[in-house]
């Protein structure tokens, strides 16, 4: 008797596309969705930011100054989109730099690690080239909030949370997948 569904252990069409990407499947899934959602530019920036150490420095003795400097990159609706703002700021600084020392100093005044920005840029460049070699193209117009976040959700299903019943008094507690209790980081 023949089954009309996929055979046991067979890859789905999305699975086949993921297998062609030498990436963590969650990151690959986000990028596949971003390609389909016309949000590849933004999600590639965010995914590579998540794969590196956060370039924003927050030394304890200068925490308030760092928080104030980082507000330049803040997005009212999304911590993820703050990575895109930081990326765009850094690339604008690269275009207008007069020297590497000047760029490093600019990063330092904004409490940004120039070394970690270079690492992020290197990883982004490698992944961008790999996707371009496979015929992927970045979106030509900026993606919307919805396009970016729908793409990210496909790879971050285990990170979705809802307000907990304990959150009624404003305690900031959220309930995640598998009953995990979460708090939102204070500077988000």
mmCIF file of C-alpha atoms in Angstrom:
data_model
loop_
_atom_site.group_PDB
_atom_site.id
_atom_site.type_symbol
_atom_site.label_atom_id
_atom_site.label_comp_id
_atom_site.label_asym_id
_atom_site.label_seq_id
_atom_site.Cartn_x
_atom_site.Cartn_y
_atom_site.Cartn_z
ATOM 1 C CA UNK A 1 0.000 0.000 0.000
ATOM 2 C CA UNK A 2 1.479 3.348 -1.028
ATOM 3 C CA UNK A 3 1.402 6.444 1.099
ATOM 4 C CA UNK A 4 0.804 9.842 -0.454
ATOM 5 C CA UNK A 5 2.922 11.627 2.230
ATOM 6 C CA UNK A 6 6.698 11.886 2.474
ATOM 7 C CA UNK A 7 8.476 8.694 3.386
ATOM 8 C CA UNK A 8 9.878 8.306 6.888
ATOM 9 C CA UNK A 9 13.179 10.186 7.242
ATOM 10 C CA UNK A 10 12.872 12.042 3.924
ATOM 11 C CA UNK A 11 13.833 15.697 3.866
ATOM 12 C CA UNK A 12 11.124 18.256 3.270
ATOM 13 C CA UNK A 13 11.742 20.957 0.643
ATOM 14 C CA UNK A 14 12.800 23.342 3.432
ATOM 15 C CA UNK A 15 15.024 20.614 4.892
ATOM 16 C CA UNK A 16 16.767 20.226 1.529
ATOM 17 C CA UNK A 17 17.393 23.971 1.370
ATOM 18 C CA UNK A 18 18.717 23.961 4.938
ATOM 19 C CA UNK A 19 21.033 21.060 4.127
ATOM 20 C CA UNK A 20 22.651 23.226 1.432
ATOM 21 C CA UNK A 21 23.596 25.844 4.033
ATOM 22 C CA UNK A 22 26.586 25.013 6.272
ATOM 23 C CA UNK A 23 24.976 26.827 9.193
ATOM 24 C CA UNK A 24 23.207 26.160 12.442
ATOM 25 C CA UNK A 25 19.734 25.048 11.255
ATOM 26 C CA UNK A 26 18.045 27.790 13.287
ATOM 27 C CA UNK A 27 20.111 30.486 11.569
ATOM 28 C CA UNK A 28 19.596 28.846 8.196
ATOM 29 C CA UNK A 29 15.832 28.747 8.784
ATOM 30 C CA UNK A 30 15.778 32.458 9.628
ATOM 31 C CA UNK A 31 17.699 33.257 6.454
ATOM 32 C CA UNK A 32 15.423 31.108 4.272
ATOM 33 C CA UNK A 33 12.394 32.886 5.692
ATOM 34 C CA UNK A 34 14.095 36.268 5.271
ATOM 35 C CA UNK A 35 14.754 35.530 1.617
ATOM 36 C CA UNK A 36 11.084 34.698 1.137
ATOM 37 C CA UNK A 37 9.921 37.678 3.235
ATOM 38 C CA UNK A 38 12.179 40.182 1.398
ATOM 39 C CA UNK A 39 14.098 40.857 4.636
ATOM 40 C CA UNK A 40 17.434 39.199 3.850
ATOM 41 C CA UNK A 41 19.576 42.309 4.354
ATOM 42 C CA UNK A 42 18.257 42.973 7.865
ATOM 43 C CA UNK A 43 18.071 39.357 9.017
ATOM 44 C CA UNK A 44 21.593 38.635 7.764
ATOM 45 C CA UNK A 45 22.835 41.552 9.881
ATOM 46 C CA UNK A 46 20.886 40.333 12.922
ATOM 47 C CA UNK A 47 21.822 36.652 12.508
ATOM 48 C CA UNK A 48 25.530 37.449 12.256
ATOM 49 C CA UNK A 49 25.252 39.786 15.256
ATOM 50 C CA UNK A 50 23.751 36.925 17.241
ATOM 51 C CA UNK A 51 26.661 34.694 16.182
ATOM 52 C CA UNK A 52 29.268 37.072 17.616
ATOM 53 C CA UNK A 53 29.880 38.710 20.953
ATOM 54 C CA UNK A 54 27.805 41.868 21.368
ATOM 55 C CA UNK A 55 30.002 44.798 20.271
ATOM 56 C CA UNK A 56 28.345 47.160 22.744
ATOM 57 C CA UNK A 57 30.542 47.668 25.791
ATOM 58 C CA UNK A 58 28.983 48.488 29.157
ATOM 59 C CA UNK A 59 31.763 48.895 31.724
ATOM 60 C CA UNK A 60 30.365 48.951 35.261
ATOM 61 C CA UNK A 61 32.026 52.251 36.146
ATOM 62 C CA UNK A 62 30.559 53.933 33.028
ATOM 63 C CA UNK A 63 27.239 52.086 32.791
ATOM 64 C CA UNK A 64 25.097 55.243 32.591
ATOM 65 C CA UNK A 65 27.333 56.844 29.961
ATOM 66 C CA UNK A 66 27.346 53.621 27.930
ATOM 67 C CA UNK A 67 23.558 53.325 28.137
ATOM 68 C CA UNK A 68 23.226 56.940 26.980
ATOM 69 C CA UNK A 69 25.646 56.377 24.075
ATOM 70 C CA UNK A 70 23.843 53.191 23.038
ATOM 71 C CA UNK A 71 20.477 54.989 22.829
ATOM 72 C CA UNK A 72 21.658 56.187 19.416
ATOM 73 C CA UNK A 73 21.165 52.601 18.208
ATOM 74 C CA UNK A 74 17.987 51.837 20.154
ATOM 75 C CA UNK A 75 14.814 50.896 18.349
ATOM 76 C CA UNK A 76 11.542 51.612 20.129
ATOM 77 C CA UNK A 77 9.985 48.301 19.119
ATOM 78 C CA UNK A 78 12.813 45.790 18.789
ATOM 79 C CA UNK A 79 16.178 44.928 20.286
ATOM 80 C CA UNK A 80 16.872 43.027 17.055
ATOM 81 C CA UNK A 81 16.441 46.138 14.927
ATOM 82 C CA UNK A 82 18.948 47.952 17.155
ATOM 83 C CA UNK A 83 21.576 45.684 15.581
ATOM 84 C CA UNK A 84 20.588 47.003 12.148
ATOM 85 C CA UNK A 85 20.908 50.600 13.386
ATOM 86 C CA UNK A 86 24.324 49.848 14.878
ATOM 87 C CA UNK A 87 25.424 48.149 11.648
ATOM 88 C CA UNK A 88 24.302 51.106 9.524
ATOM 89 C CA UNK A 89 26.010 53.569 11.890
ATOM 90 C CA UNK A 90 29.274 51.619 11.714
ATOM 91 C CA UNK A 91 29.208 51.359 7.920
ATOM 92 C CA UNK A 92 28.531 55.074 7.641
ATOM 93 C CA UNK A 93 31.520 55.672 9.939
ATOM 94 C CA UNK A 94 33.643 53.374 7.736
ATOM 95 C CA UNK A 95 32.732 55.405 4.640
ATOM 96 C CA UNK A 96 33.697 58.687 6.295
ATOM 97 C CA UNK A 97 36.726 57.616 8.305
ATOM 98 C CA UNK A 98 40.013 59.376 7.786
ATOM 99 C CA UNK A 99 42.038 56.698 9.577
ATOM 100 C CA UNK A 100 41.589 53.433 11.445
ATOM 101 C CA UNK A 101 42.636 55.221 14.617
ATOM 102 C CA UNK A 102 39.854 57.777 14.121
ATOM 103 C CA UNK A 103 37.319 54.975 13.625
ATOM 104 C CA UNK A 104 38.543 53.166 16.737
ATOM 105 C CA UNK A 105 38.225 56.398 18.730
ATOM 106 C CA UNK A 106 34.713 56.995 17.422
ATOM 107 C CA UNK A 107 33.756 53.475 18.496
ATOM 108 C CA UNK A 108 35.325 54.019 21.903
ATOM 109 C CA UNK A 109 33.345 57.238 22.497
ATOM 110 C CA UNK A 110 30.150 55.292 21.724
ATOM 111 C CA UNK A 111 31.202 52.351 23.934
ATOM 112 C CA UNK A 112 31.489 50.056 20.936
ATOM 113 C CA UNK A 113 34.284 47.502 20.609
ATOM 114 C CA UNK A 114 36.011 48.149 17.281
ATOM 115 C CA UNK A 115 37.540 44.657 17.369
ATOM 116 C CA UNK A 116 34.147 42.979 17.814
ATOM 117 C CA UNK A 117 32.673 45.160 15.059
ATOM 118 C CA UNK A 118 35.424 43.911 12.714
ATOM 119 C CA UNK A 119 34.691 40.300 13.731
ATOM 120 C CA UNK A 120 30.979 40.841 13.086
ATOM 121 C CA UNK A 121 31.756 42.437 9.724
ATOM 122 C CA UNK A 122 34.030 39.514 8.762
ATOM 123 C CA UNK A 123 31.395 36.883 9.612
ATOM 124 C CA UNK A 124 28.712 38.881 7.813
ATOM 125 C CA UNK A 125 30.943 39.188 4.735
ATOM 126 C CA UNK A 126 31.651 35.457 4.619
ATOM 127 C CA UNK A 127 27.986 34.550 4.931
ATOM 128 C CA UNK A 128 26.951 37.257 2.451
ATOM 129 C CA UNK A 129 29.413 35.887 -0.146
ATOM 130 C CA UNK A 130 28.238 32.313 0.419
ATOM 131 C CA UNK A 131 24.589 33.282 -0.097
ATOM 132 C CA UNK A 132 25.442 35.410 -3.149
ATOM 133 C CA UNK A 133 27.295 32.406 -4.632
ATOM 134 C CA UNK A 134 24.034 30.452 -4.259
ATOM 135 C CA UNK A 135 22.148 33.159 -6.144
ATOM 136 C CA UNK A 136 20.511 34.847 -3.156
ATOM 137 C CA UNK A 137 19.848 38.578 -3.430
ATOM 138 C CA UNK A 138 19.313 41.120 -0.677
ATOM 139 C CA UNK A 139 16.053 43.035 -0.596
ATOM 140 C CA UNK A 140 16.293 46.345 -2.463
ATOM 141 C CA UNK A 141 13.930 48.195 -0.126
ATOM 142 C CA UNK A 142 14.068 48.185 3.682
ATOM 143 C CA UNK A 143 12.124 45.355 5.273
ATOM 144 C CA UNK A 144 9.240 46.115 7.591
ATOM 145 C CA UNK A 145 9.151 45.229 11.266
ATOM 146 C CA UNK A 146 6.778 42.372 10.452
ATOM 147 C CA UNK A 147 8.952 40.956 7.643
ATOM 148 C CA UNK A 148 12.029 40.922 9.879
ATOM 149 C CA UNK A 149 10.324 39.436 12.912
ATOM 150 C CA UNK A 150 8.369 36.791 11.002
ATOM 151 C CA UNK A 151 11.704 35.665 9.567
ATOM 152 C CA UNK A 152 13.432 35.634 12.958
ATOM 153 C CA UNK A 153 10.621 33.692 14.611
ATOM 154 C CA UNK A 154 11.151 30.718 12.304
ATOM 155 C CA UNK A 155 14.544 30.101 13.895
ATOM 156 C CA UNK A 156 13.765 31.262 17.421
ATOM 157 C CA UNK A 157 10.662 29.264 18.281
ATOM 158 C CA UNK A 158 12.186 28.147 21.581
ATOM 159 C CA UNK A 159 12.716 31.781 22.583
ATOM 160 C CA UNK A 160 9.106 32.957 22.370
ATOM 161 C CA UNK A 161 7.598 34.064 25.675
ATOM 162 C CA UNK A 162 4.348 35.503 26.975
ATOM 163 C CA UNK A 163 3.585 37.601 30.024
ATOM 164 C CA UNK A 164 3.358 35.351 33.019
ATOM 165 C CA UNK A 165 0.460 35.370 35.457
ATOM 166 C CA UNK A 166 3.142 36.444 37.960
ATOM 167 C CA UNK A 167 3.667 39.547 35.782
ATOM 168 C CA UNK A 168 0.360 41.135 36.809
ATOM 169 C CA UNK A 169 2.133 43.310 39.391
ATOM 170 C CA UNK A 170 4.722 44.499 36.837
ATOM 171 C CA UNK A 171 7.473 42.153 37.983
ATOM 172 C CA UNK A 172 8.718 41.673 34.400
ATOM 173 C CA UNK A 173 8.449 37.881 34.496
ATOM 174 C CA UNK A 174 7.579 36.048 31.277
ATOM 175 C CA UNK A 175 6.883 32.386 30.605
ATOM 176 C CA UNK A 176 8.835 30.776 27.785
ATOM 177 C CA UNK A 177 8.752 27.436 26.019
ATOM 178 C CA UNK A 178 8.804 24.382 28.271
ATOM 179 C CA UNK A 179 7.719 26.515 31.279
ATOM 180 C CA UNK A 180 10.955 28.486 31.525
ATOM 181 C CA UNK A 181 10.641 31.766 33.464
ATOM 182 C CA UNK A 182 12.307 34.751 31.759
ATOM 183 C CA UNK A 183 13.089 38.369 32.591
ATOM 184 C CA UNK A 184 13.722 41.070 30.022
ATOM 185 C CA UNK A 185 17.183 42.615 30.281
ATOM 186 C CA UNK A 186 16.929 46.001 32.002
ATOM 187 C CA UNK A 187 18.517 48.041 29.194
ATOM 188 C CA UNK A 188 16.305 46.557 26.461
#
